[in-house]
């Protein structure tokens, strides 16, 4: 930091120009590991939650939807009545999973 002085009629005005400070590393040096206890725990928890969703929650949810049936108006399904927005988005429903677990199920779960 450099300080310059200017004398203005009985008052001294000081202006300071601040130079950027150098970054100094403090504390112990941090080492990043690709595989650690934390990442392993997170991966195992994610895999367990997706497995629960795929093998437990999805069959239950699909059975409840099948039991409730499609929504109807005047005894006709919405899509059959001419509602073009009632059609399911097939491009999001495509999957290679035998049970049909798709992107929407992963995001919802």
C-alpha angles and dihedrals in degrees: 000000000000123000125202124192128215120190111216112180103304096335124089114211118198123199122192126208112203119214117205112265120238115251110246121194112234129192129009120338113261119228119199116216124197092215120033138150091267096052092044091051093049092048093049092048091049092049091048093050092048090048091051090049093047100044104028115019099037097056090048093049093047091050091051092049091049091049092050094047129203120319112258138197119201089350094304127103114250095246092049090049090061103266102143092188092061091071114108118245100249095186090066094044097057114111142151093222112115092224094044099249101165142169093281091054092050093050093045094047 
